[in-house]
CSV table of C-alpha atoms in Angstrom, one decimal:
chain,number,residue,atom,x,y,z
A,1,UNK,CA,-17.5,-2.2,-27.3
A,2,UNK,CA,-16.3,-4.9,-29.6
A,3,UNK,CA,-13.4,-6.4,-31.5
A,4,UNK,CA,-13.0,-4.8,-34.9
A,5,UNK,CA,-11.3,-6.3,-38.0
A,6,UNK,CA,-8.9,-4.2,-40.1
A,7,UNK,CA,-6.6,-4.9,-43.1
A,8,UNK,CA,-2.9,-4.2,-42.6
A,9,UNK,CA,-2.5,-3.2,-46.3
A,10,UNK,CA,-5.7,-1.1,-46.6
A,11,UNK,CA,-5.9,0.4,-43.1
A,12,UNK,CA,-2.3,0.3,-41.8
A,13,UNK,CA,-1.9,4.0,-41.4
A,14,UNK,CA,-5.4,4.5,-40.1
A,15,UNK,CA,-5.8,5.6,-36.5
A,16,UNK,CA,-7.7,3.1,-34.5
A,17,UNK,CA,-7.4,5.3,-31.4
A,18,UNK,CA,-5.9,8.8,-30.7
A,19,UNK,CA,-2.3,7.5,-30.4
A,20,UNK,CA,-2.4,4.1,-32.2
A,21,UNK,CA,-2.4,3.1,-35.9
A,22,UNK,CA,-3.7,-0.2,-37.2
A,23,UNK,CA,-0.2,-1.3,-38.4
A,24,UNK,CA,1.2,-0.9,-34.8
A,25,UNK,CA,-1.3,-3.6,-33.7
A,26,UNK,CA,-0.6,-6.0,-36.6
A,27,UNK,CA,0.6,-9.5,-36.2
A,28,UNK,CA,4.2,-8.8,-37.2
A,29,UNK,CA,7.6,-9.8,-36.0
A,30,UNK,CA,10.5,-8.0,-37.6
A,31,UNK,CA,9.9,-8.1,-41.4
A,32,UNK,CA,7.5,-11.0,-41.2
A,33,UNK,CA,3.8,-10.2,-41.4
A,34,UNK,CA,1.7,-13.2,-40.2
A,35,UNK,CA,-1.6,-11.9,-41.5
A,36,UNK,CA,-3.2,-9.0,-43.3
A,37,UNK,CA,-6.1,-9.3,-40.8
A,38,UNK,CA,-5.7,-7.2,-37.7
A,39,UNK,CA,-8.1,-7.8,-34.8
A,40,UNK,CA,-8.4,-4.9,-32.3
A,41,UNK,CA,-10.6,-4.6,-29.2
A,42,UNK,CA,-12.0,-1.1,-29.0
A,43,UNK,CA,-12.4,-1.5,-25.2
A,44,UNK,CA,-8.7,-2.2,-24.8
A,45,UNK,CA,-7.7,0.9,-26.9
A,46,UNK,CA,-10.1,3.1,-24.8
A,47,UNK,CA,-8.5,1.8,-21.6
A,48,UNK,CA,-5.0,2.4,-22.9
A,49,UNK,CA,-5.9,5.9,-23.8
A,50,UNK,CA,-7.1,6.4,-20.2
A,51,UNK,CA,-3.8,5.1,-18.9
A,52,UNK,CA,-1.9,7.3,-21.3
A,53,UNK,CA,-3.8,10.3,-20.0
A,54,UNK,CA,-3.6,9.3,-16.4
A,55,UNK,CA,0.2,9.1,-16.5
A,56,UNK,CA,0.6,12.3,-18.6
A,57,UNK,CA,2.6,10.3,-21.2
A,58,UNK,CA,4.4,11.8,-24.1
A,59,UNK,CA,4.1,8.5,-26.1
A,60,UNK,CA,4.0,4.8,-25.8
A,61,UNK,CA,5.5,2.1,-28.0
A,62,UNK,CA,3.7,-1.1,-28.8
A,63,UNK,CA,5.9,-4.2,-29.1
A,64,UNK,CA,3.1,-6.6,-29.7
A,65,UNK,CA,-0.6,-6.3,-30.4
A,66,UNK,CA,-2.8,-8.7,-32.3
A,67,UNK,CA,-1.1,-12.1,-32.9
A,68,UNK,CA,-2.2,-15.0,-35.1
A,69,UNK,CA,-2.0,-18.4,-33.3
A,70,UNK,CA,1.2,-19.1,-35.3
A,71,UNK,CA,2.7,-15.8,-34.3
A,72,UNK,CA,1.7,-16.3,-30.7
A,73,UNK,CA,3.4,-19.7,-30.5
A,74,UNK,CA,6.5,-18.4,-32.2
A,75,UNK,CA,7.0,-15.9,-29.3
A,76,UNK,CA,6.4,-18.4,-26.6
A,77,UNK,CA,2.6,-18.2,-26.3
A,78,UNK,CA,0.1,-21.0,-26.2
A,79,UNK,CA,-1.5,-20.0,-29.5
A,80,UNK,CA,-4.9,-19.1,-28.0
A,81,UNK,CA,-4.2,-16.3,-25.5
A,82,UNK,CA,-5.6,-12.8,-25.3
A,83,UNK,CA,-3.3,-11.5,-28.1
A,84,UNK,CA,-4.9,-13.9,-30.6
A,85,UNK,CA,-8.3,-12.4,-29.8
A,86,UNK,CA,-7.1,-8.8,-30.4
A,87,UNK,CA,-7.7,-8.0,-26.7
A,88,UNK,CA,-4.1,-7.5,-25.5
A,89,UNK,CA,-1.1,-5.4,-26.2
A,90,UNK,CA,2.5,-5.2,-24.8
A,91,UNK,CA,3.9,-1.7,-24.6
A,92,UNK,CA,6.3,0.7,-23.0
A,93,UNK,CA,5.1,4.1,-21.7
A,94,UNK,CA,7.2,7.3,-21.6
A,95,UNK,CA,6.7,10.3,-19.3
A,96,UNK,CA,6.3,13.9,-20.4
A,97,UNK,CA,10.1,14.3,-20.4
A,98,UNK,CA,10.6,11.3,-22.7
A,99,UNK,CA,11.8,8.9,-20.0
A,100,UNK,CA,10.5,5.3,-19.7
A,101,UNK,CA,8.0,5.0,-16.9
A,102,UNK,CA,8.7,1.9,-14.7
A,103,UNK,CA,6.5,-1.0,-15.4
A,104,UNK,CA,5.9,-1.1,-11.6
A,105,UNK,CA,4.2,2.3,-11.8
A,106,UNK,CA,2.3,1.4,-14.9
A,107,UNK,CA,1.0,-1.8,-13.4
A,108,UNK,CA,-0.3,0.0,-10.3
A,109,UNK,CA,-2.1,2.7,-12.3
A,110,UNK,CA,-3.5,0.1,-14.7
A,111,UNK,CA,-4.8,-1.8,-11.7
A,112,UNK,CA,-6.5,1.3,-10.5
A,113,UNK,CA,-8.2,1.9,-13.9
A,114,UNK,CA,-9.5,-1.7,-14.0
A,115,UNK,CA,-7.5,-3.5,-16.7
A,116,UNK,CA,-8.4,-7.2,-16.5
A,117,UNK,CA,-4.9,-8.5,-17.4
A,118,UNK,CA,-1.7,-6.8,-16.3
A,119,UNK,CA,1.9,-8.0,-16.1
A,120,UNK,CA,5.4,-6.8,-16.1
A,121,UNK,CA,7.1,-8.6,-19.0
A,122,UNK,CA,10.7,-7.3,-19.0
A,123,UNK,CA,13.7,-7.7,-16.6
A,124,UNK,CA,14.3,-4.0,-16.7
A,125,UNK,CA,10.7,-3.3,-15.8
A,126,UNK,CA,10.0,-1.3,-19.0
A,127,UNK,CA,7.3,-3.2,-20.8
A,128,UNK,CA,3.9,-4.3,-19.6
A,129,UNK,CA,1.2,-6.6,-20.8
A,130,UNK,CA,-2.3,-5.2,-20.8
A,131,UNK,CA,-5.5,-6.9,-21.8
A,132,UNK,CA,-9.3,-6.7,-21.4
A,133,UNK,CA,-10.1,-10.4,-21.3
A,134,UNK,CA,-13.8,-11.4,-21.1
A,135,UNK,CA,-13.5,-13.1,-17.7
A,136,UNK,CA,-11.2,-13.4,-14.8
A,137,UNK,CA,-8.2,-11.3,-13.9
A,138,UNK,CA,-4.4,-11.7,-14.3
A,139,UNK,CA,-1.8,-9.9,-12.2
A,140,UNK,CA,1.6,-11.2,-13.4
A,141,UNK,CA,5.3,-10.7,-13.3
A,142,UNK,CA,6.4,-12.7,-16.3
A,143,UNK,CA,10.1,-12.7,-15.4
A,144,UNK,CA,8.9,-15.2,-12.8
A,145,UNK,CA,6.4,-17.1,-14.8
A,146,UNK,CA,3.0,-16.7,-16.4
A,147,UNK,CA,0.8,-17.2,-13.4
A,148,UNK,CA,-0.8,-14.4,-11.3
A,149,UNK,CA,1.6,-13.4,-8.5
A,150,UNK,CA,-0.5,-10.9,-6.6
A,151,UNK,CA,-3.9,-9.3,-6.1
A,152,UNK,CA,-2.3,-5.9,-5.4
A,153,UNK,CA,0.7,-4.5,-7.4
A,154,UNK,CA,1.2,-1.7,-4.8
A,155,UNK,CA,2.1,-4.3,-2.2
A,156,UNK,CA,3.9,-6.6,-4.5
A,157,UNK,CA,6.2,-3.9,-5.9
A,158,UNK,CA,6.4,-1.8,-2.8
A,159,UNK,CA,4.9,1.2,-4.6
A,160,UNK,CA,3.1,3.9,-2.7
A,161,UNK,CA,0.3,6.3,-3.8
A,162,UNK,CA,2.9,9.1,-3.4
A,163,UNK,CA,5.2,7.3,-5.9
A,164,UNK,CA,2.3,7.2,-8.4
A,165,UNK,CA,1.3,10.8,-7.8
A,166,UNK,CA,4.6,11.9,-9.2
A,167,UNK,CA,3.2,10.8,-12.6
A,168,UNK,CA,-0.5,11.3,-12.2
A,169,UNK,CA,-0.3,14.6,-10.3
A,170,UNK,CA,-3.2,13.5,-8.1
A,171,UNK,CA,-3.2,14.5,-4.5
A,172,UNK,CA,-2.3,11.6,-2.2
A,173,UNK,CA,-5.2,10.8,0.2
A,174,UNK,CA,-4.2,11.3,3.8
A,175,UNK,CA,-5.2,8.9,6.5
A,176,UNK,CA,-7.6,10.3,9.0
A,177,UNK,CA,-6.0,11.5,12.2
A,178,UNK,CA,-6.7,9.2,15.2
A,179,UNK,CA,-5.4,8.9,18.7
A,180,UNK,CA,-3.4,12.1,18.5
A,181,UNK,CA,-3.1,15.6,19.8
A,182,UNK,CA,-3.9,18.6,17.7
A,183,UNK,CA,-3.2,22.2,18.5
A,184,UNK,CA,-5.1,25.3,17.3
A,185,UNK,CA,-5.4,28.9,18.5
A,186,UNK,CA,-7.5,27.8,21.5
A,187,UNK,CA,-5.2,25.1,22.8
A,188,UNK,CA,-4.6,21.4,22.6
A,189,UNK,CA,-7.4,18.9,21.8
A,190,UNK,CA,-7.3,15.1,21.3
A,191,UNK,CA,-8.8,13.0,18.5
A,192,UNK,CA,-9.9,9.5,19.6
A,193,UNK,CA,-9.8,6.2,17.9
A,194,UNK,CA,-12.9,7.2,15.8
A,195,UNK,CA,-11.3,10.4,14.7
A,196,UNK,CA,-13.7,12.5,16.7
A,197,UNK,CA,-12.7,15.2,19.3
A,198,UNK,CA,-12.7,13.8,22.8
A,199,UNK,CA,-14.8,15.9,25.3
A,200,UNK,CA,-15.3,15.7,29.1
A,201,UNK,CA,-13.1,12.6,29.5
A,202,UNK,CA,-9.6,11.4,30.4
A,203,UNK,CA,-7.0,10.5,27.9
A,204,UNK,CA,-4.0,8.2,28.7
A,205,UNK,CA,-1.0,9.1,26.5
A,206,UNK,CA,2.6,8.2,27.0
A,207,UNK,CA,1.8,6.9,30.5
A,208,UNK,CA,0.3,10.2,31.7
A,209,UNK,CA,-3.3,11.1,32.2
A,210,UNK,CA,-4.8,14.3,30.7
A,211,UNK,CA,-8.3,15.7,31.2
A,212,UNK,CA,-10.3,17.0,28.3
A,213,UNK,CA,-12.9,19.5,29.3
A,214,UNK,CA,-16.5,19.9,28.1
A,215,UNK,CA,-15.2,22.4,25.6
A,216,UNK,CA,-13.0,19.7,24.0
A,217,UNK,CA,-9.6,21.2,25.1
A,218,UNK,CA,-6.9,19.9,27.4
A,219,UNK,CA,-7.3,21.3,31.0
A,220,UNK,CA,-4.3,22.9,32.7
A,221,UNK,CA,-3.5,24.2,36.2
A,222,UNK,CA,-6.9,23.2,37.6
A,223,UNK,CA,-8.8,20.7,39.7
A,224,UNK,CA,-10.8,18.1,37.8
A,225,UNK,CA,-13.4,15.8,39.4
A,226,UNK,CA,-15.0,12.5,38.4
A,227,UNK,CA,-17.0,9.8,40.1
A,228,UNK,CA,-13.8,8.7,42.1
A,229,UNK,CA,-12.9,12.1,43.5
A,230,UNK,CA,-10.5,15.0,42.8
A,231,UNK,CA,-7.5,15.2,40.5
A,232,UNK,CA,-5.2,18.0,39.6
A,233,UNK,CA,-3.6,18.8,36.3
A,234,UNK,CA,-0.5,20.9,36.0
A,235,UNK,CA,0.7,23.4,33.4
A,236,UNK,CA,1.6,20.6,31.0
A,237,UNK,CA,-1.9,19.1,31.3
A,238,UNK,CA,-0.6,16.0,33.1
A,239,UNK,CA,-2.5,14.7,36.1
A,240,UNK,CA,-0.4,15.0,39.3
A,241,UNK,CA,0.5,11.4,40.2
A,242,UNK,CA,1.8,9.6,43.3
A,243,UNK,CA,3.3,12.6,45.1
A,244,UNK,CA,2.8,15.5,47.4
A,245,UNK,CA,1.7,18.7,45.7
A,246,UNK,CA,1.3,22.3,47.1
A,247,UNK,CA,-1.5,24.1,45.5
A,248,UNK,CA,-2.5,27.6,46.4
A,249,UNK,CA,-0.5,27.3,49.6
A,250,UNK,CA,-2.2,24.1,50.7
A,251,UNK,CA,-0.7,20.6,50.7
A,252,UNK,CA,-2.3,17.6,49.0
A,253,UNK,CA,-1.2,14.0,48.4
A,254,UNK,CA,-2.1,12.1,45.3
A,255,UNK,CA,-2.4,8.3,45.4
A,256,UNK,CA,-2.2,7.5,41.7
A,257,UNK,CA,-4.0,10.5,40.2
A,258,UNK,CA,-6.6,10.9,43.0
A,259,UNK,CA,-6.2,13.3,45.9
A,260,UNK,CA,-6.6,11.3,49.1
A,261,UNK,CA,-9.1,12.1,51.9
A,262,UNK,CA,-9.4,11.1,55.5
A,263,UNK,CA,-6.7,9.2,57.4
A,264,UNK,CA,-3.8,8.1,55.2
A,265,UNK,CA,-0.5,6.4,56.1
A,266,UNK,CA,2.2,7.7,53.9
A,267,UNK,CA,5.8,6.4,54.2
A,268,UNK,CA,5.0,5.1,57.6
A,269,UNK,CA,3.5,8.3,58.9
A,270,UNK,CA,-0.2,9.0,59.6
A,271,UNK,CA,-1.9,12.1,58.1
A,272,UNK,CA,-5.4,13.4,57.9
A,273,UNK,CA,-6.9,15.1,54.9
A,274,UNK,CA,-10.1,17.0,54.9
A,275,UNK,CA,-13.2,15.2,53.8
A,276,UNK,CA,-16.4,16.6,52.3
A,277,UNK,CA,-17.9,19.4,54.5
A,278,UNK,CA,-15.0,19.4,56.9
A,279,UNK,CA,-15.3,22.8,58.7
A,280,UNK,CA,-15.4,24.6,55.4
A,281,UNK,CA,-11.9,23.4,54.5
A,282,UNK,CA,-10.9,22.5,50.9
A,283,UNK,CA,-11.7,18.8,50.4
A,284,UNK,CA,-8.5,16.7,50.3
A,285,UNK,CA,-6.3,19.4,51.8
A,286,UNK,CA,-3.8,18.3,54.6
A,287,UNK,CA,-4.9,19.4,58.0
A,288,UNK,CA,-2.5,17.5,60.3
A,289,UNK,CA,1.3,17.3,60.1
A,290,UNK,CA,2.6,15.5,63.2
A,291,UNK,CA,3.9,12.0,63.2
A,292,UNK,CA,1.4,10.7,65.8
A,293,UNK,CA,-1.6,11.5,63.7
A,294,UNK,CA,-2.9,14.2,66.1
A,295,UNK,CA,-5.3,16.5,64.3
A,296,UNK,CA,-4.2,20.2,64.3
A,297,UNK,CA,-6.9,22.5,63.0
């Protein structure tokens, strides 16, 4: 794409893009026409049409397009900026209901589309500067000066993708679910830090331990074993912790989440809990009750 040269008098009513005439881009202030020559960058117009379409605009008004060096200096420019090259325009965009779209929204969408130069240029956040400079980028807020103020207008203006989607109609991307519980018709499962379903492992959540079975679902009302021994999870999936628990008519004691075995002193009293292969008894079940630690089978 290139910068084309037009004549205000010969081409003024000619469309240079779908929604823009040559005279709208002319170097003109009020009744004063600075030049019959109008320079217009075709790449800039193509990008503005993309922005128009993306925002579902009803119209846009150009307050300044091409400027001669004299015109540029007259409105506070340096006389050699992007307007003098035909590569910039200042404009206000209107939504499908005819209301002005905030410059904050326009700046964010223009950033997404890849405009090289973008800036808010009005205190009411109505007009924006847009350009397709040959090199570098410009992200400005000209009520605060003419230097770049940010690398990301979303953060700078506090605009979210959801705010923008009200104009673009595009679905807002959702962040992947991580470190959270999900329920389906089979039960509860847990998505780890990588977003994958945890299987055959323990999950610590809210200070409680839960066991996720090989099938990927939270275990309930059952014994679970690992390299350290036996644990029991209740109806809520939480591992029984630091307490006595009667299960199927037998008593067990849990130190942390582990069911204890062998001799154990609990609150100053000695107890004995079945160990592996203990006369066919359930491992970890209590088999003595008296305070002196005498075994009663």
